[in-house]
mmCIF file of C-alpha atoms in Angstrom:
data_model
loop_
_atom_site.group_PDB
_atom_site.id
_atom_site.type_symbol
_atom_site.label_atom_id
_atom_site.label_comp_id
_atom_site.label_asym_id
_atom_site.label_seq_id
_atom_site.Cartn_x
_atom_site.Cartn_y
_atom_site.Cartn_z
ATOM 1 C CA MET A 777 0.000 0.000 0.000
ATOM 2 C CA SER A 778 1.614 3.261 -1.181
ATOM 3 C CA LYS A 779 1.676 6.345 1.001
ATOM 4 C CA LEU A 780 0.014 9.587 -0.013
ATOM 5 C CA ASP A 781 2.442 12.496 -0.046
ATOM 6 C CA PHE A 782 0.861 15.793 1.010
ATOM 7 C CA THR A 783 4.139 17.681 1.312
ATOM 8 C CA PRO A 784 3.748 21.210 -0.153
ATOM 9 C CA ARG A 785 5.891 21.819 -3.203
ATOM 10 C CA PRO A 786 5.724 25.572 -3.766
ATOM 11 C CA GLY A 787 7.390 26.957 -6.842
ATOM 12 C CA ALA A 788 6.868 28.865 -10.036
ATOM 13 C CA ALA A 789 5.353 27.290 -13.121
ATOM 14 C CA PRO A 790 7.730 26.527 -16.018
ATOM 15 C CA GLN A 791 8.923 29.613 -17.921
ATOM 16 C CA ALA A 792 7.050 28.701 -21.091
ATOM 17 C CA THR A 793 3.799 28.359 -19.123
ATOM 18 C CA ARG A 794 4.330 31.710 -17.378
ATOM 19 C CA VAL A 795 4.981 33.502 -20.674
ATOM 20 C CA TRP A 796 2.006 31.856 -22.392
ATOM 21 C CA GLN A 797 -0.393 32.797 -19.603
ATOM 22 C CA HIS A 798 0.925 36.353 -19.600
ATOM 23 C CA ALA A 799 0.542 36.549 -23.385
ATOM 24 C CA LYS A 800 -3.103 35.451 -23.163
ATOM 25 C CA THR A 801 -3.747 38.039 -20.453
ATOM 26 C CA GLU A 802 -2.123 40.779 -22.518
ATOM 27 C CA ALA A 803 -4.184 39.847 -25.575
ATOM 28 C CA SER A 804 -7.465 39.767 -23.642
ATOM 29 C CA LEU A 805 -6.804 43.164 -22.030
ATOM 30 C CA ILE A 806 -6.073 44.765 -25.403
ATOM 31 C CA LEU A 807 -9.160 43.253 -27.025
ATOM 32 C CA ARG A 808 -11.388 44.712 -24.300
ATOM 33 C CA ASN A 809 -10.385 48.230 -25.367
ATOM 34 C CA GLY A 810 -12.941 49.670 -27.794
ATOM 35 C CA GLU A 811 -10.441 52.084 -29.358
ATOM 36 C CA GLN A 812 -8.150 49.199 -30.208
ATOM 37 C CA ALA A 813 -11.049 47.300 -31.789
ATOM 38 C CA ILE A 814 -11.513 50.221 -34.173
ATOM 39 C CA LEU A 815 -7.828 50.158 -35.137
ATOM 40 C CA ALA A 816 -7.795 46.363 -35.308
ATOM 41 C CA VAL A 817 -10.858 45.665 -37.448
ATOM 42 C CA VAL A 818 -13.165 48.570 -38.264
ATOM 43 C CA ILE A 819 -10.704 50.857 -40.078
ATOM 44 C CA PRO A 820 -9.029 48.059 -42.121
ATOM 45 C CA VAL A 821 -12.405 46.632 -43.189
ATOM 46 C CA ALA A 822 -13.590 50.132 -44.148
ATOM 47 C CA VAL A 823 -10.475 50.573 -46.305
ATOM 48 C CA LEU A 824 -11.103 47.228 -48.012
ATOM 49 C CA VAL A 825 -14.734 48.065 -48.739
ATOM 50 C CA GLY A 826 -13.752 51.534 -49.947
ATOM 51 C CA SER A 827 -11.160 50.095 -52.322
ATOM 52 C CA LYS A 828 -13.746 47.673 -53.681
ATOM 53 C CA LEU A 829 -16.226 50.488 -54.353
ATOM 54 C CA PHE A 830 -13.965 53.389 -55.333
ATOM 55 C CA GLY A 831 -10.445 51.967 -55.731
ATOM 56 C CA GLU A 832 -10.355 51.882 -59.525
ATOM 57 C CA ARG A 833 -11.127 55.605 -59.730
ATOM 58 C CA LEU A 834 -8.176 56.330 -57.432
ATOM 59 C CA GLY A 835 -5.810 53.858 -59.086
ATOM 60 C CA LEU A 836 -5.779 51.652 -55.971
ATOM 61 C CA ASP A 837 -7.820 48.574 -56.799
ATOM 62 C CA LEU A 838 -8.579 45.756 -54.403
ATOM 63 C CA GLN A 839 -5.778 43.534 -55.729
ATOM 64 C CA GLN A 840 -3.241 46.110 -54.519
ATOM 65 C CA MET A 841 -5.148 47.372 -51.509
ATOM 66 C CA ALA A 842 -5.820 44.007 -49.840
ATOM 67 C CA PRO A 843 -2.138 43.227 -49.101
ATOM 68 C CA SER A 844 -1.671 46.891 -48.177
ATOM 69 C CA VAL A 845 -4.399 46.554 -45.539
ATOM 70 C CA LEU A 846 -2.632 43.492 -44.137
ATOM 71 C CA ALA A 847 0.463 45.672 -43.772
ATOM 72 C CA LEU A 848 -1.690 48.315 -42.088
ATOM 73 C CA VAL A 849 -2.875 46.010 -39.304
ATOM 74 C CA ILE A 850 0.695 44.897 -38.575
ATOM 75 C CA TRP A 851 1.724 48.557 -38.391
ATOM 76 C CA SER A 852 -1.169 49.582 -36.140
ATOM 77 C CA SER A 853 -1.100 46.635 -33.732
ATOM 78 C CA CYS A 854 2.635 46.145 -33.296
ATOM 79 C CA LEU A 855 3.416 49.855 -33.048
ATOM 80 C CA THR A 856 0.451 51.924 -31.895
ATOM 81 C CA THR A 857 -1.402 49.395 -29.750
ATOM 82 C CA LEU A 858 1.700 48.013 -28.043
ATOM 83 C CA ALA A 859 3.247 51.443 -27.431
ATOM 84 C CA ILE A 860 0.155 52.990 -25.858
ATOM 85 C CA ALA A 861 -0.658 50.004 -23.635
ATOM 86 C CA THR A 862 2.931 49.657 -22.406
ATOM 87 C CA GLY A 863 3.341 53.391 -21.840
ATOM 88 C CA PHE A 864 0.425 53.638 -19.445
ATOM 89 C CA GLU A 865 1.360 50.393 -17.674
ATOM 90 C CA ARG A 866 4.757 51.956 -17.038
ATOM 91 C CA ARG A 867 3.148 55.166 -15.727
ATOM 92 C CA TYR A 868 1.072 53.270 -13.141
ATOM 93 C CA ASN A 869 3.997 51.034 -12.092
ATOM 94 C CA VAL A 870 2.285 47.900 -13.374
ATOM 95 C CA LEU A 871 5.457 46.745 -15.123
ATOM 96 C CA GLU A 872 7.579 47.254 -12.026
ATOM 97 C CA ARG A 873 5.219 45.154 -9.911
ATOM 98 C CA ILE A 874 4.920 42.330 -12.439
ATOM 99 C CA ALA A 875 8.705 42.286 -12.796
ATOM 100 C CA ALA A 876 8.927 41.225 -9.136
ATOM 101 C CA THR A 877 6.994 38.025 -9.896
ATOM 102 C CA PRO A 878 8.613 34.814 -11.206
ATOM 103 C CA LEU A 879 7.681 36.026 -14.703
ATOM 104 C CA GLY A 880 10.610 38.471 -14.574
ATOM 105 C CA LYS A 881 11.472 41.276 -16.970
ATOM 106 C CA PRO A 882 12.361 39.063 -19.966
ATOM 107 C CA GLY A 883 9.122 37.141 -19.463
ATOM 108 C CA ILE A 884 7.087 40.342 -19.423
ATOM 109 C CA LEU A 885 8.504 41.552 -22.735
ATOM 110 C CA LEU A 886 8.288 38.124 -24.348
ATOM 111 C CA GLY A 887 4.688 37.760 -23.167
ATOM 112 C CA LYS A 888 3.828 41.156 -24.595
ATOM 113 C CA GLY A 889 5.396 40.190 -27.899
ATOM 114 C CA VAL A 890 3.560 36.872 -28.082
ATOM 115 C CA GLY A 891 0.284 38.523 -27.064
ATOM 116 C CA ILE A 892 0.436 41.201 -29.751
ATOM 117 C CA ALA A 893 1.542 38.572 -32.295
ATOM 118 C CA MET A 894 -1.553 36.484 -31.470
ATOM 119 C CA ILE A 895 -3.808 39.486 -32.063
ATOM 120 C CA THR A 896 -2.000 40.461 -35.255
ATOM 121 C CA PHE A 897 -2.142 37.009 -36.840
ATOM 122 C CA ALA A 898 -5.842 36.768 -35.960
ATOM 123 C CA GLN A 899 -6.370 40.132 -37.698
ATOM 124 C CA LEU A 900 -4.477 38.922 -40.767
ATOM 125 C CA VAL A 901 -6.672 35.834 -41.029
ATOM 126 C CA VAL A 902 -9.942 37.772 -40.584
ATOM 127 C CA LEU A 903 -9.009 40.506 -43.054
ATOM 128 C CA SER A 904 -7.718 37.996 -45.609
ATOM 129 C CA VAL A 905 -11.109 36.277 -45.486
ATOM 130 C CA VAL A 906 -12.869 39.645 -45.866
ATOM 131 C CA GLY A 907 -10.612 40.533 -48.805
ATOM 132 C CA LEU A 908 -11.278 37.199 -50.508
ATOM 133 C CA ALA A 909 -15.025 37.652 -49.994
ATOM 134 C CA LEU A 910 -14.815 41.085 -51.647
ATOM 135 C CA GLY A 911 -12.982 39.691 -54.681
ATOM 136 C CA TRP A 912 -9.271 39.748 -53.832
ATOM 137 C CA ARG A 913 -7.493 37.030 -55.812
ATOM 138 C CA PRO A 914 -3.816 36.749 -54.769
ATOM 139 C CA ASN A 915 -1.324 34.748 -56.831
ATOM 140 C CA PHE A 916 1.071 33.578 -54.144
ATOM 141 C CA THR A 917 3.690 31.003 -54.997
ATOM 142 C CA VAL A 918 5.113 28.797 -52.262
ATOM 143 C CA GLY A 919 8.313 30.840 -52.281
ATOM 144 C CA SER A 920 6.635 34.244 -52.263
ATOM 145 C CA PHE A 921 4.283 33.168 -49.459
ATOM 146 C CA LEU A 922 7.180 31.998 -47.274
ATOM 147 C CA ILE A 923 9.083 35.221 -47.961
ATOM 148 C CA ALA A 924 5.988 37.252 -47.094
ATOM 149 C CA LEU A 925 5.628 35.322 -43.833
ATOM 150 C CA LEU A 926 9.290 35.957 -42.972
ATOM 151 C CA VAL A 927 8.947 39.667 -43.677
ATOM 152 C CA VAL A 928 5.761 39.835 -41.581
ATOM 153 C CA VAL A 929 7.617 38.359 -38.585
ATOM 154 C CA LEU A 930 10.576 40.719 -39.073
ATOM 155 C CA ALA A 931 8.249 43.702 -39.437
ATOM 156 C CA MET A 932 6.425 42.760 -36.258
ATOM 157 C CA GLY A 933 9.775 42.676 -34.462
ATOM 158 C CA ALA A 934 10.800 46.044 -35.903
ATOM 159 C CA PHE A 935 7.510 47.742 -35.019
ATOM 160 C CA ALA A 936 7.408 46.168 -31.550
ATOM 161 C CA GLY A 937 10.953 47.381 -30.913
ATOM 162 C CA MET A 938 9.917 50.862 -32.002
ATOM 163 C CA ALA A 939 6.860 50.705 -29.729
ATOM 164 C CA LEU A 940 8.863 49.629 -26.687
ATOM 165 C CA SER A 941 11.487 52.295 -27.384
ATOM 166 C CA LEU A 942 8.771 54.961 -27.267
ATOM 167 C CA ALA A 943 6.870 53.519 -24.317
ATOM 168 C CA GLY A 944 10.000 52.858 -22.291
ATOM 169 C CA SER A 945 11.590 56.275 -22.652
ATOM 170 C CA LEU A 946 8.772 58.846 -22.947
ATOM 171 C CA ARG A 947 5.877 59.973 -20.799
ATOM 172 C CA PRO A 948 2.687 58.073 -21.661
ATOM 173 C CA GLU A 949 1.006 61.205 -23.021
ATOM 174 C CA ALA A 950 3.929 61.747 -25.373
ATOM 175 C CA THR A 951 3.884 58.065 -26.319
ATOM 176 C CA LEU A 952 0.163 58.276 -27.087
ATOM 177 C CA ALA A 953 0.597 61.337 -29.296
ATOM 178 C CA LEU A 954 3.717 60.124 -31.102
ATOM 179 C CA ALA A 955 2.436 56.583 -31.679
ATOM 180 C CA ASN A 956 -0.771 57.903 -33.253
ATOM 181 C CA LEU A 957 1.221 60.411 -35.325
ATOM 182 C CA LEU A 958 3.547 57.698 -36.601
ATOM 183 C CA TYR A 959 0.524 55.548 -37.447
ATOM 184 C CA LEU A 960 -0.903 58.306 -39.643
ATOM 185 C CA VAL A 961 2.426 59.308 -41.196
ATOM 186 C CA GLY A 962 3.387 55.721 -41.977
ATOM 187 C CA MET A 963 0.219 54.920 -43.919
ATOM 188 C CA PRO A 964 1.197 56.789 -47.118
ATOM 189 C CA LEU A 965 4.888 55.847 -46.742
ATOM 190 C CA GLY A 966 4.642 52.367 -48.191
ATOM 191 C CA ILE A 967 1.846 50.894 -46.084
ATOM 192 C CA LEU A 968 -1.200 51.877 -48.153
ATOM 193 C CA LEU A 969 0.462 53.659 -51.073
ATOM 194 C CA PRO A 970 2.953 51.774 -53.274
ATOM 195 C CA ALA A 971 6.333 53.432 -53.666
ATOM 196 C CA ALA A 972 5.682 53.677 -57.423
ATOM 197 C CA SER A 973 2.837 56.139 -56.765
ATOM 198 C CA LEU A 974 5.231 58.599 -55.085
ATOM 199 C CA PRO A 975 7.657 61.067 -56.740
ATOM 200 C CA ALA A 976 10.728 59.434 -58.276
ATOM 201 C CA TRP A 977 13.124 60.895 -55.700
ATOM 202 C CA ALA A 978 11.054 59.493 -52.816
ATOM 203 C CA GLN A 979 10.665 55.942 -54.116
ATOM 204 C CA PRO A 980 14.074 54.515 -53.023
ATOM 205 C CA VAL A 981 13.778 56.266 -49.651
ATOM 206 C CA VAL A 982 10.321 54.843 -48.932
ATOM 207 C CA ALA A 983 11.397 51.384 -50.092
ATOM 208 C CA MET A 984 14.078 51.354 -47.378
ATOM 209 C CA LEU A 985 11.695 52.379 -44.583
ATOM 210 C CA PRO A 986 10.216 49.540 -42.520
ATOM 211 C CA THR A 987 6.737 50.577 -43.660
ATOM 212 C CA GLY A 988 7.788 50.565 -47.313
ATOM 213 C CA ALA A 989 9.678 47.279 -47.041
ATOM 214 C CA LEU A 990 6.649 45.558 -45.504
ATOM 215 C CA GLY A 991 4.052 47.039 -47.853
ATOM 216 C CA GLU A 992 6.075 46.464 -51.019
ATOM 217 C CA THR A 993 6.903 42.877 -50.062
ATOM 218 C CA LEU A 994 3.284 41.942 -49.338
ATOM 219 C CA ARG A 995 2.034 43.530 -52.561
ATOM 220 C CA GLU A 996 4.735 41.877 -54.662
ATOM 221 C CA ALA A 997 4.453 38.514 -52.908
ATOM 222 C CA SER A 998 0.687 38.436 -53.473
ATOM 223 C CA GLN A 999 1.493 38.581 -57.197
ATOM 224 C CA GLY A 1000 4.098 35.842 -56.957
ATOM 225 C CA GLN A 1001 7.111 38.190 -57.011
ATOM 226 C CA VAL A 1002 9.988 38.526 -54.549
ATOM 227 C CA HIS A 1003 12.728 41.163 -54.271
ATOM 228 C CA LEU A 1004 15.749 40.931 -51.993
ATOM 229 C CA VAL A 1005 16.226 44.593 -50.973
ATOM 230 C CA PRO A 1006 13.027 44.969 -48.879
ATOM 231 C CA ILE A 1007 13.872 41.750 -47.018
ATOM 232 C CA LEU A 1008 17.328 43.019 -46.111
ATOM 233 C CA ALA A 1009 15.902 46.417 -45.155
ATOM 234 C CA ILE A 1010 13.278 45.029 -42.784
ATOM 235 C CA ALA A 1011 15.791 42.608 -41.223
ATOM 236 C CA LEU A 1012 18.109 45.539 -40.490
ATOM 237 C CA TRP A 1013 15.258 47.618 -39.045
ATOM 238 C CA CYS A 1014 14.210 44.698 -36.850
ATOM 239 C CA ALA A 1015 17.699 44.267 -35.402
ATOM 240 C CA VAL A 1016 18.217 48.012 -34.842
ATOM 241 C CA MET A 1017 14.813 48.622 -33.228
ATOM 242 C CA LEU A 1018 15.081 45.668 -30.863
ATOM 243 C CA LEU A 1019 18.572 46.726 -29.803
ATOM 244 C CA LEU A 1020 17.354 50.294 -29.297
ATOM 245 C CA ALA A 1021 14.455 49.088 -27.143
ATOM 246 C CA LYS A 1022 16.853 47.047 -25.024
ATOM 247 C CA LYS A 1023 19.063 50.090 -24.520
ATOM 248 C CA VAL A 1024 16.488 52.803 -23.755
ATOM 249 C CA PHE A 1025 13.629 50.933 -22.104
ATOM 250 C CA SER A 1026 13.076 52.004 -18.496
ATOM 251 C CA TRP A 1027 10.716 50.070 -16.236
ATOM 252 C CA THR A 1028 9.601 53.132 -14.253
ATOM 253 C CA SER A 1029 8.580 56.585 -15.465
#
Protein backbone atom coordinates (compact mmCIF):
# COMPACT_ATOMS: atom_id res chain seq x y z
CA MET A 1 0.00 0.00 0.00
CA SER A 2 1.61 3.26 -1.18
CA LYS A 3 1.68 6.35 1.00
CA LEU A 4 0.01 9.59 -0.01
CA ASP A 5 2.44 12.50 -0.05
CA PHE A 6 0.86 15.79 1.01
CA THR A 7 4.14 17.68 1.31
CA PRO A 8 3.75 21.21 -0.15
CA ARG A 9 5.89 21.82 -3.20
CA PRO A 10 5.72 25.57 -3.77
CA GLY A 11 7.39 26.96 -6.84
CA ALA A 12 6.87 28.87 -10.04
CA ALA A 13 5.35 27.29 -13.12
CA PRO A 14 7.73 26.53 -16.02
CA GLN A 15 8.92 29.61 -17.92
CA ALA A 16 7.05 28.70 -21.09
CA THR A 17 3.80 28.36 -19.12
CA ARG A 18 4.33 31.71 -17.38
CA VAL A 19 4.98 33.50 -20.67
CA TRP A 20 2.01 31.86 -22.39
CA GLN A 21 -0.39 32.80 -19.60
CA HIS A 22 0.93 36.35 -19.60
CA ALA A 23 0.54 36.55 -23.39
CA LYS A 24 -3.10 35.45 -23.16
CA THR A 25 -3.75 38.04 -20.45
CA GLU A 26 -2.12 40.78 -22.52
CA ALA A 27 -4.18 39.85 -25.57
CA SER A 28 -7.46 39.77 -23.64
CA LEU A 29 -6.80 43.16 -22.03
CA ILE A 30 -6.07 44.76 -25.40
CA LEU A 31 -9.16 43.25 -27.02
CA ARG A 32 -11.39 44.71 -24.30
CA ASN A 33 -10.39 48.23 -25.37
CA GLY A 34 -12.94 49.67 -27.79
CA GLU A 35 -10.44 52.08 -29.36
CA GLN A 36 -8.15 49.20 -30.21
CA ALA A 37 -11.05 47.30 -31.79
CA ILE A 38 -11.51 50.22 -34.17
CA LEU A 39 -7.83 50.16 -35.14
CA ALA A 40 -7.80 46.36 -35.31
CA VAL A 41 -10.86 45.66 -37.45
CA VAL A 42 -13.16 48.57 -38.26
CA ILE A 43 -10.70 50.86 -40.08
CA PRO A 44 -9.03 48.06 -42.12
CA VAL A 45 -12.40 46.63 -43.19
CA ALA A 46 -13.59 50.13 -44.15
CA VAL A 47 -10.48 50.57 -46.30
CA LEU A 48 -11.10 47.23 -48.01
CA VAL A 49 -14.73 48.07 -48.74
CA GLY A 50 -13.75 51.53 -49.95
CA SER A 51 -11.16 50.10 -52.32
CA LYS A 52 -13.75 47.67 -53.68
CA LEU A 53 -16.23 50.49 -54.35
CA PHE A 54 -13.97 53.39 -55.33
CA GLY A 55 -10.44 51.97 -55.73
CA GLU A 56 -10.35 51.88 -59.53
CA ARG A 57 -11.13 55.61 -59.73
CA LEU A 58 -8.18 56.33 -57.43
CA GLY A 59 -5.81 53.86 -59.09
CA LEU A 60 -5.78 51.65 -55.97
CA ASP A 61 -7.82 48.57 -56.80
CA LEU A 62 -8.58 45.76 -54.40
CA GLN A 63 -5.78 43.53 -55.73
CA GLN A 64 -3.24 46.11 -54.52
CA MET A 65 -5.15 47.37 -51.51
CA ALA A 66 -5.82 44.01 -49.84
CA PRO A 67 -2.14 43.23 -49.10
CA SER A 68 -1.67 46.89 -48.18
CA VAL A 69 -4.40 46.55 -45.54
CA LEU A 70 -2.63 43.49 -44.14
CA ALA A 71 0.46 45.67 -43.77
CA LEU A 72 -1.69 48.31 -42.09
CA VAL A 73 -2.87 46.01 -39.30
CA ILE A 74 0.69 44.90 -38.57
CA TRP A 75 1.72 48.56 -38.39
CA SER A 76 -1.17 49.58 -36.14
CA SER A 77 -1.10 46.63 -33.73
CA CYS A 78 2.64 46.14 -33.30
CA LEU A 79 3.42 49.86 -33.05
CA THR A 80 0.45 51.92 -31.90
CA THR A 81 -1.40 49.39 -29.75
CA LEU A 82 1.70 48.01 -28.04
CA ALA A 83 3.25 51.44 -27.43
CA ILE A 84 0.16 52.99 -25.86
CA ALA A 85 -0.66 50.00 -23.63
CA THR A 86 2.93 49.66 -22.41
CA GLY A 87 3.34 53.39 -21.84
CA PHE A 88 0.43 53.64 -19.44
CA GLU A 89 1.36 50.39 -17.67
CA ARG A 90 4.76 51.96 -17.04
CA ARG A 91 3.15 55.17 -15.73
CA TYR A 92 1.07 53.27 -13.14
CA ASN A 93 4.00 51.03 -12.09
CA VAL A 94 2.28 47.90 -13.37
CA LEU A 95 5.46 46.75 -15.12
CA GLU A 96 7.58 47.25 -12.03
CA ARG A 97 5.22 45.15 -9.91
CA ILE A 98 4.92 42.33 -12.44
CA ALA A 99 8.71 42.29 -12.80
CA ALA A 100 8.93 41.23 -9.14
CA THR A 101 6.99 38.03 -9.90
CA PRO A 102 8.61 34.81 -11.21
CA LEU A 103 7.68 36.03 -14.70
CA GLY A 104 10.61 38.47 -14.57
CA LYS A 105 11.47 41.28 -16.97
CA PRO A 106 12.36 39.06 -19.97
CA GLY A 107 9.12 37.14 -19.46
CA ILE A 108 7.09 40.34 -19.42
CA LEU A 109 8.50 41.55 -22.74
CA LEU A 110 8.29 38.12 -24.35
CA GLY A 111 4.69 37.76 -23.17
CA LYS A 112 3.83 41.16 -24.60
CA GLY A 113 5.40 40.19 -27.90
CA VAL A 114 3.56 36.87 -28.08
CA GLY A 115 0.28 38.52 -27.06
CA ILE A 116 0.44 41.20 -29.75
CA ALA A 117 1.54 38.57 -32.29
CA MET A 118 -1.55 36.48 -31.47
CA ILE A 119 -3.81 39.49 -32.06
CA THR A 120 -2.00 40.46 -35.26
CA PHE A 121 -2.14 37.01 -36.84
CA ALA A 122 -5.84 36.77 -35.96
CA GLN A 123 -6.37 40.13 -37.70
CA LEU A 124 -4.48 38.92 -40.77
CA VAL A 125 -6.67 35.83 -41.03
CA VAL A 126 -9.94 37.77 -40.58
CA LEU A 127 -9.01 40.51 -43.05
CA SER A 128 -7.72 38.00 -45.61
CA VAL A 129 -11.11 36.28 -45.49
CA VAL A 130 -12.87 39.65 -45.87
CA GLY A 131 -10.61 40.53 -48.81
CA LEU A 132 -11.28 37.20 -50.51
CA ALA A 133 -15.03 37.65 -49.99
CA LEU A 134 -14.81 41.09 -51.65
CA GLY A 135 -12.98 39.69 -54.68
CA TRP A 136 -9.27 39.75 -53.83
CA ARG A 137 -7.49 37.03 -55.81
CA PRO A 138 -3.82 36.75 -54.77
CA ASN A 139 -1.32 34.75 -56.83
CA PHE A 140 1.07 33.58 -54.14
CA THR A 141 3.69 31.00 -55.00
CA VAL A 142 5.11 28.80 -52.26
CA GLY A 143 8.31 30.84 -52.28
CA SER A 144 6.64 34.24 -52.26
CA PHE A 145 4.28 33.17 -49.46
CA LEU A 146 7.18 32.00 -47.27
CA ILE A 147 9.08 35.22 -47.96
CA ALA A 148 5.99 37.25 -47.09
CA LEU A 149 5.63 35.32 -43.83
CA LEU A 150 9.29 35.96 -42.97
CA VAL A 151 8.95 39.67 -43.68
CA VAL A 152 5.76 39.84 -41.58
CA VAL A 153 7.62 38.36 -38.59
CA LEU A 154 10.58 40.72 -39.07
CA ALA A 155 8.25 43.70 -39.44
CA MET A 156 6.42 42.76 -36.26
CA GLY A 157 9.78 42.68 -34.46
CA ALA A 158 10.80 46.04 -35.90
CA PHE A 159 7.51 47.74 -35.02
CA ALA A 160 7.41 46.17 -31.55
CA GLY A 161 10.95 47.38 -30.91
CA MET A 162 9.92 50.86 -32.00
CA ALA A 163 6.86 50.70 -29.73
CA LEU A 164 8.86 49.63 -26.69
CA SER A 165 11.49 52.30 -27.38
CA LEU A 166 8.77 54.96 -27.27
CA ALA A 167 6.87 53.52 -24.32
CA GLY A 168 10.00 52.86 -22.29
CA SER A 169 11.59 56.28 -22.65
CA LEU A 170 8.77 58.85 -22.95
CA ARG A 171 5.88 59.97 -20.80
CA PRO A 172 2.69 58.07 -21.66
CA GLU A 173 1.01 61.21 -23.02
CA ALA A 174 3.93 61.75 -25.37
CA THR A 175 3.88 58.06 -26.32
CA LEU A 176 0.16 58.28 -27.09
CA ALA A 177 0.60 61.34 -29.30
CA LEU A 178 3.72 60.12 -31.10
CA ALA A 179 2.44 56.58 -31.68
CA ASN A 180 -0.77 57.90 -33.25
CA LEU A 181 1.22 60.41 -35.32
CA LEU A 182 3.55 57.70 -36.60
CA TYR A 183 0.52 55.55 -37.45
CA LEU A 184 -0.90 58.31 -39.64
CA VAL A 185 2.43 59.31 -41.20
CA GLY A 186 3.39 55.72 -41.98
CA MET A 187 0.22 54.92 -43.92
CA PRO A 188 1.20 56.79 -47.12
CA LEU A 189 4.89 55.85 -46.74
CA GLY A 190 4.64 52.37 -48.19
CA ILE A 191 1.85 50.89 -46.08
CA LEU A 192 -1.20 51.88 -48.15
CA LEU A 193 0.46 53.66 -51.07
CA PRO A 194 2.95 51.77 -53.27
CA ALA A 195 6.33 53.43 -53.67
CA ALA A 196 5.68 53.68 -57.42
CA SER A 197 2.84 56.14 -56.77
CA LEU A 198 5.23 58.60 -55.08
CA PRO A 199 7.66 61.07 -56.74
CA ALA A 200 10.73 59.43 -58.28
CA TRP A 201 13.12 60.89 -55.70
CA ALA A 202 11.05 59.49 -52.82
CA GLN A 203 10.67 55.94 -54.12
CA PRO A 204 14.07 54.51 -53.02
CA VAL A 205 13.78 56.27 -49.65
CA VAL A 206 10.32 54.84 -48.93
CA ALA A 207 11.40 51.38 -50.09
CA MET A 208 14.08 51.35 -47.38
CA LEU A 209 11.70 52.38 -44.58
CA PRO A 210 10.22 49.54 -42.52
CA THR A 211 6.74 50.58 -43.66
CA GLY A 212 7.79 50.56 -47.31
CA ALA A 213 9.68 47.28 -47.04
CA LEU A 214 6.65 45.56 -45.50
CA GLY A 215 4.05 47.04 -47.85
CA GLU A 216 6.07 46.46 -51.02
CA THR A 217 6.90 42.88 -50.06
CA LEU A 218 3.28 41.94 -49.34
CA ARG A 219 2.03 43.53 -52.56
CA GLU A 220 4.73 41.88 -54.66
CA ALA A 221 4.45 38.51 -52.91
CA SER A 222 0.69 38.44 -53.47
CA GLN A 223 1.49 38.58 -57.20
CA GLY A 224 4.10 35.84 -56.96
CA GLN A 225 7.11 38.19 -57.01
CA VAL A 226 9.99 38.53 -54.55
CA HIS A 227 12.73 41.16 -54.27
CA LEU A 228 15.75 40.93 -51.99
CA VAL A 229 16.23 44.59 -50.97
CA PRO A 230 13.03 44.97 -48.88
CA ILE A 231 13.87 41.75 -47.02
CA LEU A 232 17.33 43.02 -46.11
CA ALA A 233 15.90 46.42 -45.16
CA ILE A 234 13.28 45.03 -42.78
CA ALA A 235 15.79 42.61 -41.22
CA LEU A 236 18.11 45.54 -40.49
CA TRP A 237 15.26 47.62 -39.04
CA CYS A 238 14.21 44.70 -36.85
CA ALA A 239 17.70 44.27 -35.40
CA VAL A 240 18.22 48.01 -34.84
CA MET A 241 14.81 48.62 -33.23
CA LEU A 242 15.08 45.67 -30.86
CA LEU A 243 18.57 46.73 -29.80
CA LEU A 244 17.35 50.29 -29.30
CA ALA A 245 14.46 49.09 -27.14
CA LYS A 246 16.85 47.05 -25.02
CA LYS A 247 19.06 50.09 -24.52
CA VAL A 248 16.49 52.80 -23.75
CA PHE A 249 13.63 50.93 -22.10
CA SER A 250 13.08 52.00 -18.50
CA TRP A 251 10.72 50.07 -16.24
CA THR A 252 9.60 53.13 -14.25
CA SER A 253 8.58 56.59 -15.47
